[in-house]
Coordinates of C-alpha atoms and ligand atoms in Angstrom, one line a residue:
K400 CA -14.1 -22.2 -20.2
I401 CA -14.9 -25.6 -18.4
T402 CA -17.9 -27.6 -18.5
A403 CA -19.7 -28.4 -15.2
S404 CA -21.1 -32.2 -14.9
N405 CA -24.6 -30.6 -14.9
G406 CA -23.9 -28.4 -18.1
K407 CA -23.2 -25.3 -16.9
K408 CA -20.6 -23.6 -18.1
L409 CA -18.1 -22.0 -15.5
Q410 CA -15.2 -19.8 -16.8
K411 CA -11.9 -20.3 -15.1
K412 CA -11.2 -16.7 -15.5
K413 CA -14.0 -15.9 -13.2
E414 CA -12.1 -16.8 -9.8
K415 CA -12.9 -14.1 -7.8
I416 CA -9.3 -12.7 -6.4
R417 CA -9.9 -10.4 -3.5
M418 CA -7.6 -8.4 -1.2
C419 CA -10.0 -7.9 1.5
G420 CA -10.6 -7.0 5.0
I421 CA -11.4 -9.3 7.8
I422 CA -13.0 -9.0 11.2
G423 CA -14.2 -11.2 14.1
I424 CA -15.4 -10.0 17.6
A425 CA -15.7 -12.5 20.6
S426 CA -17.5 -10.5 23.4
N427 CA -19.8 -10.5 26.1
K428 CA -21.8 -7.7 24.3
F429 CA -23.0 -7.1 21.1
V430 CA -20.6 -6.7 18.7
S431 CA -22.3 -5.5 15.2
T432 CA -21.4 -1.6 16.2
N433 CA -17.7 -2.5 16.5
I434 CA -17.5 -4.8 13.6
I435 CA -18.6 -2.0 11.8
N436 CA -16.1 0.4 12.9
S437 CA -13.9 -1.7 12.4
L438 CA -14.5 -2.1 8.9
K439 CA -14.5 1.1 8.1
K440 CA -11.1 1.4 9.3
L441 CA -10.5 -1.8 7.0
E442 CA -11.8 0.0 3.9
Y443 CA -8.9 0.9 2.8
R444 CA -7.9 -2.8 1.5
G445 CA -11.1 -2.5 -0.5
Y446 CA -14.5 -0.9 -0.5
D447 CA -16.6 -2.6 -3.6
S448 CA -18.8 -4.5 -1.1
A449 CA -18.8 -5.2 2.5
G450 CA -21.3 -7.9 5.4
L451 CA -21.3 -9.2 8.7
A452 CA -22.8 -12.2 10.7
T453 CA -23.3 -12.5 14.2
L454 CA -24.2 -15.1 16.0
D455 CA -27.3 -15.2 18.6
N456 CA -28.8 -17.9 20.2
N457 CA -27.8 -20.1 18.2
I458 CA -29.0 -18.3 14.7
I459 CA -26.7 -16.6 12.2
K460 CA -27.7 -13.2 11.1
E461 CA -26.0 -12.5 7.7
K462 CA -26.2 -8.6 6.1
K463 CA -24.5 -7.9 3.1
C464 CA -24.4 -5.0 0.5
S465 CA -22.7 -3.8 -2.3
G466 CA -20.9 -0.8 -2.1
R467 CA -19.4 0.9 1.2
V468 CA -19.5 0.2 5.2
D469 CA -22.0 3.1 5.4
Q470 CA -24.4 1.2 3.0
L471 CA -23.9 -1.8 5.7
E472 CA -24.5 0.6 8.6
K473 CA -27.2 1.7 6.9
I474 CA -29.4 -1.5 6.3
L475 CA -28.4 -2.4 10.3
F476 CA -30.0 0.6 11.5
K477 CA -33.1 -0.3 10.1
S478 CA -32.9 -4.5 11.1
P479 CA -30.1 -4.3 13.6
A480 CA -27.9 -7.6 14.1
S481 CA -27.8 -8.8 17.7
G482 CA -25.0 -10.9 19.4
N483 CA -22.3 -11.2 21.2
L484 CA -20.0 -13.1 18.3
G485 CA -19.6 -12.1 14.9
I486 CA -17.3 -11.7 11.7
G487 CA -17.5 -8.7 9.1
H488 CA -15.8 -8.3 5.7
V489 CA -15.0 -5.5 3.0
R490 CA -14.1 -6.8 -0.2
W491 CA -12.3 -5.5 -3.7
A492 CA -12.9 -7.5 -6.4
T493 CA -10.9 -7.5 -9.7
H494 CA -13.1 -9.9 -11.6
G495 CA -16.9 -10.3 -11.5
I496 CA -19.4 -8.0 -10.3
P497 CA -19.3 -6.8 -6.6
N498 CA -22.7 -7.1 -5.9
E499 CA -24.9 -8.5 -2.7
V500 CA -24.5 -12.0 -3.5
N501 CA -21.0 -12.3 -4.3
A502 CA -20.3 -10.3 -0.8
H503 CA -18.9 -11.9 2.0
P504 CA -19.8 -13.8 4.6
H505 CA -21.0 -16.8 2.6
S506 CA -23.4 -18.7 4.8
S507 CA -25.0 -22.1 5.5
E508 CA -27.3 -23.4 8.0
I509 CA -24.4 -24.0 10.2
V510 CA -21.9 -22.0 9.5
S511 CA -20.7 -18.5 8.3
V512 CA -17.6 -18.0 6.4
V513 CA -15.4 -14.6 5.4
H514 CA -12.2 -14.8 3.5
N515 CA -9.4 -12.5 1.8
G516 CA -7.1 -14.2 -0.7
I517 CA -7.6 -16.9 -3.5
I518 CA -8.6 -20.4 -3.5
E519 CA -7.1 -21.7 -6.8
N520 CA -9.0 -25.2 -6.9
S521 CA -12.0 -23.5 -6.1
N522 CA -13.4 -24.4 -9.9
E523 CA -12.9 -28.2 -9.3
L524 CA -14.2 -28.2 -6.3
K525 CA -17.3 -26.8 -7.3
I526 CA -17.5 -29.1 -10.0
Q527 CA -16.8 -31.8 -8.0
L528 CA -19.3 -30.2 -5.3
E529 CA -22.0 -29.8 -7.6
K530 CA -21.7 -33.5 -8.6
K531 CA -22.4 -34.4 -5.2
G532 CA -26.0 -32.1 -5.6
K533 CA -24.6 -28.8 -3.7
K534 CA -26.2 -25.8 -4.7
F535 CA -24.2 -22.4 -5.0
K536 CA -25.6 -19.0 -4.4
S537 CA -22.6 -17.1 -5.4
Q538 CA -19.7 -16.7 -8.1
T539 CA -17.3 -17.1 -5.1
D540 CA -14.4 -19.2 -4.4
T541 CA -15.0 -18.7 -1.1
E542 CA -18.5 -20.1 -1.1
V543 CA -16.9 -23.6 -1.5
I544 CA -15.2 -23.7 1.6
T545 CA -18.7 -22.7 3.1
I546 CA -19.8 -25.9 1.4
L547 CA -17.1 -28.1 2.1
L548 CA -16.8 -27.2 5.9
S549 CA -20.8 -27.7 6.3
D550 CA -20.3 -31.1 4.9
E551 CA -17.3 -31.8 7.3
L552 CA -19.1 -30.1 10.7
K553 CA -21.4 -32.9 10.3
N554 CA -19.5 -35.4 12.0
K555 CA -16.7 -33.4 13.1
E556 CA -15.8 -30.9 16.0
P557 CA -14.7 -27.1 14.2
L558 CA -11.3 -27.5 14.7
D559 CA -10.8 -30.6 13.1
A560 CA -13.5 -29.7 10.4
V561 CA -11.6 -26.8 9.8
Y562 CA -8.1 -28.8 9.5
D563 CA -9.7 -31.0 7.0
T564 CA -11.2 -28.7 5.2
L565 CA -8.2 -26.3 4.6
K566 CA -6.7 -29.7 3.4
K567 CA -8.7 -29.7 0.6
L568 CA -7.6 -26.3 -0.8
K569 CA -4.9 -24.7 -2.7
G570 CA -4.3 -21.3 -2.7
S571 CA -3.1 -18.7 -0.2
F572 CA -5.8 -16.9 2.1
A573 CA -6.8 -15.9 5.3
L574 CA -10.2 -17.2 7.1
G575 CA -12.5 -16.2 9.5
I576 CA -15.7 -18.9 10.6
I577 CA -18.4 -18.9 13.1
F578 CA -20.6 -22.1 13.6
K579 CA -24.4 -22.1 14.5
N580 CA -23.9 -24.6 17.3
F581 CA -20.8 -23.4 19.1
N582 CA -22.2 -20.1 20.2
N583 CA -18.7 -19.1 21.7
I584 CA -15.8 -19.2 19.6
I585 CA -14.1 -18.3 16.0
I586 CA -11.8 -19.7 14.1
G587 CA -9.4 -18.0 11.7
A588 CA -6.7 -19.8 9.9
R589 CA -3.7 -18.1 7.8
R590 CA -2.5 -19.9 4.8
G591 CA -0.2 -17.2 2.9
S592 CA -2.7 -13.9 3.6
P593 CA -2.2 -12.1 7.0
L594 CA -3.8 -12.7 9.6
A595 CA -3.6 -10.8 13.5
V596 CA -5.5 -11.8 17.1
G597 CA -6.0 -8.9 19.6
Y598 CA -7.2 -9.3 23.0
S599 CA -8.6 -7.3 25.4
K600 CA -10.8 -7.8 28.9
N601 CA -13.9 -10.0 28.2
E602 CA -13.2 -9.8 24.2
N603 CA -10.8 -10.7 21.7
Y604 CA -10.5 -9.8 18.2
L605 CA -9.4 -11.2 14.8
G606 CA -8.4 -9.0 12.3
S607 CA -6.2 -9.1 8.7
D608 CA -3.9 -6.7 10.0
S609 CA -3.3 -4.7 13.4
Y610 CA -4.4 -1.5 12.0
A611 CA -8.0 -2.9 11.9
L612 CA -7.8 -4.0 15.7
K613 CA -5.8 -0.7 16.6
S614 CA -8.7 1.0 18.4
M615 CA -9.9 -1.5 20.5
T616 CA -6.7 -3.1 21.7
N617 CA -3.0 -2.6 21.9
K618 CA -1.8 -6.1 22.4
I619 CA -1.8 -8.5 19.0
S620 CA -0.2 -11.7 17.7
Y621 CA 0.3 -12.6 14.7
L622 CA -0.5 -16.1 13.2
D623 CA 2.4 -17.8 11.0
D624 CA 1.7 -19.7 7.8
G625 CA -0.6 -23.0 8.6
D626 CA -1.8 -21.7 11.7
I627 CA -5.2 -21.7 13.2
C628 CA -6.8 -19.6 16.1
V629 CA -9.5 -20.5 18.2
L630 CA -10.9 -17.2 19.9
T631 CA -13.8 -16.9 22.8
K632 CA -14.0 -13.8 24.8
D633 CA -11.9 -15.0 27.4
S634 CA -9.3 -16.9 25.6
V635 CA -7.3 -17.8 22.3
D636 CA -5.6 -20.9 21.4
F637 CA -3.0 -21.2 18.6
Y638 CA -2.1 -24.3 16.9
D639 CA 0.3 -25.3 14.3
A640 CA -0.3 -26.6 10.7
K641 CA 0.1 -30.2 12.6
K642 CA -2.8 -29.2 15.1
N643 CA -0.1 -29.1 17.8
K644 CA -1.4 -26.3 20.4
V645 CA 1.4 -23.1 20.0
N646 CA 2.2 -20.2 22.0
K647 CA 2.3 -16.9 20.1
K648 CA 4.2 -13.9 21.5
V649 CA 2.1 -10.6 22.3
L650 CA 3.0 -7.3 20.7
I651 CA 2.3 -4.1 22.0
L652 CA 1.4 -1.4 19.0
S653 CA 2.4 1.5 19.2
D654 CA -0.1 4.6 19.8
D655 CA -0.6 6.6 17.1
K656 CA -2.8 9.5 17.5
N657 CA -5.2 11.3 15.3
V658 CA -4.8 8.4 13.5
A659 CA -8.2 8.7 11.5
N660 CA -9.1 12.0 12.5
K661 CA -9.3 14.6 9.4
G662 CA -8.8 17.5 11.7
D663 CA -9.9 20.8 9.5
Y664 CA -9.1 19.7 6.2
K665 CA -11.6 18.5 3.5
N666 CA -10.2 14.9 3.1
F667 CA -7.4 12.9 4.4
M668 CA -5.1 13.6 1.2
S669 CA -4.9 17.2 1.7
K670 CA -4.1 16.6 5.2
E671 CA -1.3 14.4 4.5
I672 CA 0.0 16.6 1.8
F673 CA 0.2 19.6 4.6
E674 CA 1.5 16.8 7.1
Q675 CA 4.6 16.3 4.6
P676 CA 7.3 18.7 6.9
I677 CA 6.1 17.2 10.0
T678 CA 6.7 13.7 8.5
A679 CA 10.2 14.9 7.2
R680 CA 10.8 16.3 10.9
N681 CA 10.2 13.1 12.2
C682 CA 12.1 11.0 10.0
I683 CA 15.0 13.5 10.3
N684 CA 14.9 13.5 14.3
E685 CA 14.7 9.7 13.8
Y686 CA 17.5 9.1 12.2
I687 CA 20.4 12.3 12.4
D688 CA 22.1 13.1 15.5
K689 CA 21.7 16.7 15.1
S690 CA 24.6 17.7 17.6
R691 CA 27.1 15.9 15.3
D692 CA 25.5 16.2 12.1
E693 CA 25.6 12.4 11.6
I694 CA 22.7 9.5 10.1
N695 CA 22.7 7.1 12.5
F696 CA 21.7 3.6 11.1
Y697 CA 23.0 0.6 13.1
N698 CA 22.9 -3.6 12.5
F699 CA 23.7 -3.3 8.8
P700 CA 22.7 -6.7 7.8
I701 CA 26.1 -6.3 5.3
Q702 CA 29.2 -4.8 5.8
P703 CA 28.7 -1.5 3.8
K704 CA 32.4 -1.8 2.1
S705 CA 31.4 -5.5 0.6
I706 CA 28.6 -4.5 -0.7
N707 CA 28.9 -5.2 -4.5
K708 CA 25.3 -3.6 -5.8
V709 CA 22.1 -2.3 -4.3
V710 CA 18.7 -3.6 -5.5
L711 CA 15.7 -1.1 -5.0
I712 CA 12.3 -2.8 -5.4
G713 CA 8.7 -1.5 -5.2
C714 CA 5.6 -0.7 -6.5
G715 CA 3.8 2.1 -8.1
T716 CA 4.5 5.1 -6.1
A717 CA 7.0 3.0 -3.7
Y718 CA 8.7 1.8 -6.9
H719 CA 9.3 5.7 -7.8
S720 CA 10.7 6.4 -4.8
C721 CA 13.3 3.6 -5.7
L722 CA 14.1 5.3 -9.0
V723 CA 14.9 8.5 -7.4
A724 CA 17.0 6.4 -4.8
K725 CA 19.1 4.9 -8.1
Y726 CA 19.8 8.3 -9.4
W727 CA 21.3 9.3 -5.9
F728 CA 23.2 5.8 -5.4
E729 CA 24.6 6.5 -8.5
E730 CA 25.8 9.8 -7.4
F731 CA 27.2 9.8 -4.2
T732 CA 28.6 6.0 -4.3
T733 CA 30.5 3.7 -6.3
L734 CA 28.1 1.0 -6.2
N735 CA 25.9 -0.5 -8.9
V736 CA 22.5 -0.2 -8.6
E737 CA 19.3 -1.2 -10.1
A738 CA 15.9 -0.1 -9.5
D739 CA 13.0 -2.6 -10.5
I740 CA 8.8 -3.2 -10.1
A741 CA 8.0 -6.0 -8.1
S742 CA 5.7 -7.5 -10.0
E743 CA 8.3 -8.1 -13.0
F744 CA 11.4 -8.9 -10.3
R745 CA 9.3 -11.7 -9.1
Y746 CA 9.4 -13.5 -12.3
R747 CA 12.4 -12.5 -13.5
N748 CA 15.3 -15.1 -14.3
L749 CA 17.6 -13.3 -11.7
K750 CA 20.7 -14.1 -10.7
F751 CA 21.3 -13.6 -6.8
N752 CA 24.4 -12.6 -5.3
K753 CA 25.0 -12.4 -1.7
D754 CA 27.1 -9.4 -1.4
N755 CA 24.0 -7.4 -2.9
L756 CA 21.5 -5.5 -1.2
Y757 CA 18.2 -5.9 -1.9
L758 CA 15.9 -3.4 -0.9
F759 CA 11.9 -3.0 -0.6
V760 CA 10.2 -0.1 -0.2
S761 CA 6.6 0.0 0.6
Q762 CA 4.1 2.3 2.4
S763 CA 1.9 -0.5 3.7
G764 CA 4.4 -3.5 3.9
E765 CA 1.4 -5.8 2.9
T766 CA 1.7 -5.2 -0.9
A767 CA 1.6 -8.9 -2.5
D768 CA 4.3 -8.4 -5.1
T769 CA 6.7 -6.7 -3.3
S770 CA 6.2 -9.5 -0.5
A771 CA 6.6 -12.0 -2.8
A772 CA 9.7 -10.3 -4.3
L773 CA 11.0 -10.3 -0.5
D774 CA 10.3 -14.1 -0.2
L775 CA 12.1 -14.9 -3.4
C776 CA 15.5 -13.0 -2.0
K777 CA 15.2 -15.0 1.2
K778 CA 14.6 -18.6 -0.4
N779 CA 17.9 -17.7 -2.1
G780 CA 19.8 -16.5 0.9
V781 CA 20.6 -13.1 0.1
K782 CA 19.9 -9.9 2.9
T783 CA 17.0 -8.2 2.7
C784 CA 15.9 -4.4 3.6
S785 CA 12.5 -3.2 4.2
I786 CA 11.6 0.7 4.1
V787 CA 7.8 0.5 5.5
N788 CA 5.7 3.2 7.0
V789 CA 3.5 0.1 9.0
V790 CA 6.6 -1.2 11.5
E791 CA 3.9 -4.7 12.1
S792 CA 3.6 -5.2 8.4
S793 CA 4.6 -8.8 6.9
I794 CA 7.5 -7.3 4.8
A795 CA 8.7 -5.4 7.9
R796 CA 8.7 -8.6 9.9
N797 CA 9.8 -10.9 6.8
S798 CA 13.1 -8.6 6.6
D799 CA 16.5 -8.9 7.5
W800 CA 16.8 -5.3 8.2
V801 CA 14.0 -2.8 8.9
L802 CA 14.0 1.0 8.9
P803 CA 10.5 2.6 9.2
I804 CA 9.7 5.9 7.8
H805 CA 7.8 7.1 10.8
A806 CA 5.1 8.8 8.4
G807 CA 2.2 7.6 11.0
P808 CA -0.9 6.0 9.2
E809 CA -1.6 7.0 5.3
I810 CA -5.3 7.0 5.3
G811 CA -6.0 8.5 1.8
V812 CA -5.5 5.6 -1.1
A813 CA -2.8 8.1 -3.5
S814 CA 0.3 7.9 -2.0
T815 CA 1.2 11.3 -0.6
K816 CA 3.5 11.6 2.8
A817 CA 4.8 8.2 2.7
F818 CA 6.5 9.0 -0.7
I819 CA 8.3 11.7 0.8
G820 CA 9.0 9.5 4.0
Q821 CA 10.6 6.8 1.3
M822 CA 12.8 9.4 -0.7
L823 CA 14.1 11.0 2.9
L824 CA 15.0 7.3 3.9
L825 CA 16.3 6.1 1.2
Y826 CA 18.5 9.7 0.6
M827 CA 19.8 9.1 4.0
L828 CA 20.4 5.3 4.1
C829 CA 22.5 6.3 0.4
L830 CA 24.4 8.9 1.9
K831 CA 25.4 6.6 5.0
I832 CA 26.7 3.8 2.7
A833 CA 28.8 6.4 0.9
A834 CA 30.4 7.8 4.1
L835 CA 30.9 4.4 5.5
R836 CA 32.1 3.1 2.0
N837 CA 34.4 6.5 1.8
D838 CA 32.8 7.3 -1.5
I839 CA 31.7 10.7 -0.7
D840 CA 34.3 13.3 1.2
S841 CA 33.3 14.4 4.7
Q842 CA 33.2 17.7 4.2
D843 CA 30.2 17.2 1.5
Y844 CA 28.6 14.7 3.6
Q845 CA 28.7 16.9 6.2
K846 CA 27.1 19.4 4.2
K847 CA 24.4 17.4 3.0
I848 CA 23.4 16.7 6.2
K849 CA 22.8 20.3 7.0
N850 CA 21.2 20.6 4.0
L851 CA 19.1 18.1 5.0
K852 CA 18.1 19.4 8.3
K853 CA 16.5 22.3 6.6
L854 CA 14.3 19.8 4.3
P855 CA 10.9 20.4 6.7
E856 CA 11.1 24.5 6.7
I857 CA 11.7 24.2 2.7
L858 CA 8.8 21.9 2.5
E859 CA 6.6 24.5 3.7
E860 CA 7.7 27.0 1.7
C861 CA 6.7 24.5 -1.4
L862 CA 3.5 24.1 0.1
R863 CA 2.4 28.0 -0.7
S864 CA 2.7 27.1 -4.3
E865 CA -0.9 26.3 -4.0
D866 CA -2.8 29.4 -4.7
K867 CA -0.7 29.2 -7.9
I868 CA -1.4 25.4 -8.9
Q869 CA -5.4 26.0 -8.3
L870 CA -5.3 28.5 -11.1
V871 CA -3.2 25.9 -13.0
A872 CA -5.3 23.2 -12.3
R873 CA -8.5 24.8 -14.4
D874 CA -6.2 24.1 -17.5
F875 CA -6.6 20.3 -17.0
L876 CA -10.6 20.3 -17.1
D877 CA -10.9 20.5 -20.6
S878 CA -7.6 18.9 -21.9
K879 CA -7.5 15.3 -23.7
G880 CA -4.7 14.5 -21.4
S881 CA -1.3 15.6 -20.1
M882 CA 2.5 15.2 -20.3
F883 CA 4.8 15.2 -17.5
L884 CA 8.6 15.8 -18.6
G885 CA 12.1 16.0 -16.5
R886 CA 15.6 14.4 -16.9
G887 CA 17.6 12.8 -14.3
C888 CA 16.1 12.4 -10.7
S889 CA 13.1 14.5 -12.1
F890 CA 12.1 11.9 -14.6
P891 CA 10.6 9.8 -11.9
I892 CA 8.9 12.6 -10.2
A893 CA 7.3 13.1 -13.6
L894 CA 6.1 9.7 -13.5
E895 CA 5.0 10.6 -10.4
G896 CA 3.4 13.1 -11.0
A897 CA 1.5 11.7 -13.8
L898 CA 0.6 8.5 -11.6
K899 CA -0.9 10.9 -9.1
L900 CA -3.3 12.8 -11.4
K901 CA -4.3 9.6 -13.0
E902 CA -5.3 8.2 -10.0
L903 CA -7.1 10.9 -8.5
S904 CA -8.5 13.0 -11.7
Y905 CA -9.1 9.9 -13.9
L906 CA -6.9 12.0 -16.8
H907 CA -4.7 10.3 -18.9
A908 CA -1.2 11.7 -18.3
E909 CA 1.7 10.1 -19.2
G910 CA 5.5 10.8 -17.7
Y911 CA 8.4 11.2 -19.8
P912 CA 12.1 11.3 -20.1
A913 CA 12.3 14.8 -21.2
G914 CA 14.9 13.7 -23.7
E915 CA 12.7 10.6 -25.2
M916 CA 10.0 13.3 -26.5
K917 CA 11.3 13.6 -30.1
H918 CA 11.3 9.8 -30.4
G919 CA 7.9 9.8 -30.5
P920 CA 5.7 11.2 -28.0
L921 CA 6.1 14.5 -29.3
A922 CA 3.6 13.4 -31.5
L923 CA 1.1 14.0 -29.0
I924 CA 1.7 17.7 -28.5
E925 CA -1.0 19.9 -30.1
N926 CA -2.4 23.4 -29.3
G927 CA -3.2 23.7 -25.7
L928 CA -2.4 20.4 -24.1
P929 CA -1.0 20.9 -20.7
V930 CA 2.9 19.7 -20.3
I931 CA 4.2 19.8 -16.9
V932 CA 8.1 20.6 -17.3
I933 CA 10.3 20.0 -14.0
S934 CA 13.7 21.4 -14.5
P935 CA 15.5 22.1 -11.5
N936 CA 18.9 24.0 -11.1
D937 CA 21.1 20.5 -12.0
K938 CA 23.3 19.3 -14.8
Y939 CA 20.1 18.8 -17.0
F940 CA 18.9 22.1 -17.0
H941 CA 19.6 23.9 -20.4
K942 CA 18.9 20.2 -21.8
T943 CA 15.4 20.1 -20.4
I944 CA 14.7 24.0 -21.4
S945 CA 15.4 22.9 -24.8
N946 CA 13.1 19.8 -24.9
M947 CA 10.4 22.3 -23.1
Q948 CA 10.9 24.8 -26.2
E949 CA 9.8 22.2 -28.7
V950 CA 7.2 21.6 -26.9
I951 CA 6.0 25.0 -27.0
A952 CA 6.8 25.3 -30.6
R953 CA 4.3 22.6 -31.2
G954 CA 1.4 24.3 -29.2
G955 CA 2.1 22.8 -25.7
K956 CA 0.9 25.1 -22.8
I957 CA 3.9 25.0 -20.3
L958 CA 3.9 24.6 -16.3
L959 CA 7.2 25.0 -15.7
I960 CA 8.7 23.6 -12.2
T961 CA 12.0 24.8 -11.1
D962 CA 14.3 26.1 -8.6
S963 CA 16.4 28.2 -11.0
N964 CA 16.8 31.7 -11.4
K965 CA 18.5 31.6 -14.4
N966 CA 16.9 33.9 -17.0
V967 CA 16.2 31.3 -19.8
I968 CA 12.9 30.8 -19.5
S969 CA 10.5 31.7 -22.8
E970 CA 7.7 34.2 -22.3
N971 CA 5.7 31.7 -23.8
V972 CA 5.7 29.6 -20.6
R973 CA 2.1 30.0 -19.1
F974 CA 2.5 29.0 -15.4
T975 CA 6.5 28.8 -13.8
I976 CA 6.4 27.4 -9.8
N977 CA 9.6 28.8 -8.4
L978 CA 11.0 26.7 -5.6
P979 CA 13.5 27.6 -3.0
Y980 CA 16.8 26.0 -4.0
I981 CA 19.3 24.6 -1.1
E982 CA 21.0 21.8 -2.9
K983 CA 21.0 20.1 -6.0
S984 CA 20.4 16.6 -4.6
L985 CA 17.1 17.6 -2.7
S986 CA 14.9 18.9 -5.7
P987 CA 12.8 15.6 -6.0
F988 CA 11.4 16.3 -2.5
F989 CA 10.6 20.0 -3.4
S990 CA 9.3 19.6 -6.9
T991 CA 7.1 16.3 -5.5
I992 CA 4.8 19.1 -3.2
P993 CA 3.5 21.0 -6.7
L994 CA 2.6 18.1 -8.3
Q995 CA 0.5 16.4 -5.6
L996 CA -1.1 19.6 -5.2
L997 CA -2.2 19.8 -8.7
A998 CA -3.3 16.3 -9.3
Y999 CA -5.4 17.4 -5.8
H1000 CA -6.7 20.0 -7.2
V1001 CA -8.2 19.0 -10.5
A1002 CA -9.2 16.2 -8.6
L1003 CA -11.3 18.5 -6.5
L1004 CA -12.4 20.7 -9.7
K1005 CA -13.7 17.3 -11.1
K1006 CA -15.6 16.2 -7.8
C1007 CA -13.8 13.1 -7.7
D1008 CA -13.5 10.7 -4.7
I1009 CA -10.1 12.1 -3.4
D1010 CA -9.7 9.6 -0.4
K1011 CA -11.0 6.5 -2.4
P1012 CA -10.0 6.8 -6.0
R1013 CA -12.5 4.2 -8.0
N1014 CA -11.5 0.7 -8.7
L1015 CA -8.4 1.4 -6.4
A1016 CA -7.5 -0.2 -2.9
K1017 CA -4.8 1.5 -0.4
S1018 CA -3.2 -1.9 0.1
V1019 CA -2.6 -4.2 -3.0
T1020 CA -2.7 -7.5 -1.1
V1021 CA -2.9 -9.7 -4.3
E1022 CA -0.8 -9.9 -7.5
Ligands
F6R1568 C1 -0.1 5.6 -5.7 C2 0.3 4.3 -4.7 C3 -0.1 3.3 -4.9 C4 1.3 2.5 -4.4 C5 1.6 1.0 -4.7 C6 2.7 0.6 -3.5 O1 -0.3 6.8 -5.1 O2 -0.3 4.8 -3.8 O3 0.9 3.2 -6.4 O4 2.6 3.4 -4.0 O5 0.4 0.0 -4.4 O6 2.0 0.4 -2.1 P1 3.2 0.1 -1.0 O7 3.8 1.4 -0.7 O8 2.2 0.1 0.1 O9 3.6 -1.1 -1.3

């Protein structure tokens, strides 16, 4: 603990860490409705509190609340915030209470600030400011910016005041700021955390990502690190870290139809689960030349024959796709391969090698740990490739080579169709590298591509397991926990099944390599414990089934997921989900589907918030 000059105890740990969403709009009409609409889109970045500030006749109107944007909308309904200029924010806190006071914007008499990121020296600055008699209303680091900037504005123009304030800040952040006495400008600043600008007629925008801006414009520019922008309704000026005026490339965003539309589905997650055959079809159409049964990847950053090792890096579900790919690379190529969790990779004492291919997997392309791991690779001068869903993302922009999965926007916080897309791209990449290195014989290569083309229709068949899964789901309601077991490629699928169940239904679940059970976890098995065994028709089949028998002997209630018709299955298996078989190496795609459906139906029975599970956010932009 640090003691402030006034004797108040400040807890160093209580720094607010956020990965929030920012929007700013300068217009010739009232902006609060569009700010609310954009904030709703940004809720994937955080949804524990929300707020906005507009400027009308030199008066800052601030509205804030704990909870979701719907709540903020209700507040505005009763007490509207007029004004043609405004900023908004959704917050995700890892420390401290997500209450109204801590919600953004943080305003003084003359300035209002929204912030994404962390001010690392906020405690020191706070102590200095308190010594000078400044009073803080919130426990956030952001308020330090508001107070510093208000002081700078006493004798400076806004742009100079912002530059001089930023000089005092340490950390990584993105800011949106409005000024009482300058009623036509919004200033945005980027250091570390991404920030974009959007252009339209009589209206310009600031956003923490392009997604928030998409419904208003398809023309955007990204700020680079250290940049500041000044927006009015008719103009946008950019300045670099040295205050030189700079020009920015205007990018035209791709058009995503039906982005935020659930259609007839109860929620986005079920829509996204059932979209997976389409996701696979789009991705296959994008990369496979069907007439020649050939995979089209161009511009490899390294000659495939000279690759020494493939290093796969991601977080959460994306990491699980890396683990599956590790098995594929080992099976199809002569390459060494490693898979690493980005938050571990970035801090390890690694020996970088120019002949290694570093592959980053991320749905959002904004995950802080994955992004930092990518930066580390770049600093060490090695070649990087990213597999992303969001092509405009930071990770995509910073990689030497980008392979989009073409899954379309994934809105449900739990990743489903992106996982299938990630595995699909990794599978194709692995096959292509194997072919270019002559590691795989050409007939086998062609056969695998032919089978891959059947993937969308087989995924459709797998989705028909839903009825049975609905019955199985009831078993989980009264259980203490559950275990997911698999070997080989099915081990990461077991991890993924357990992760989906945990995050959606808040039930404890463990994913384990089936062969590890005897080394401790078998002690957890007791009468009635649900155990999901993933045992496709591969070289591990008999071994996994033996492990399953050991679980049955101790009272475990088995759900067996298999594409095998070998008749060795015990009658003590409670449920069996029989999946179609076309090719050993494709089983991870198929066994994923019943596991996603299982997590979904358990959560539905438990009445959990399926699209927005508690404590989580769609894009994890802090470490
Ligand atoms: C789980 C889930 C997360 C993400 C992880 C990485 O359902 O969605 O585990 O996979 O946060 O996110 P991206 O892929 O955006 O880097």
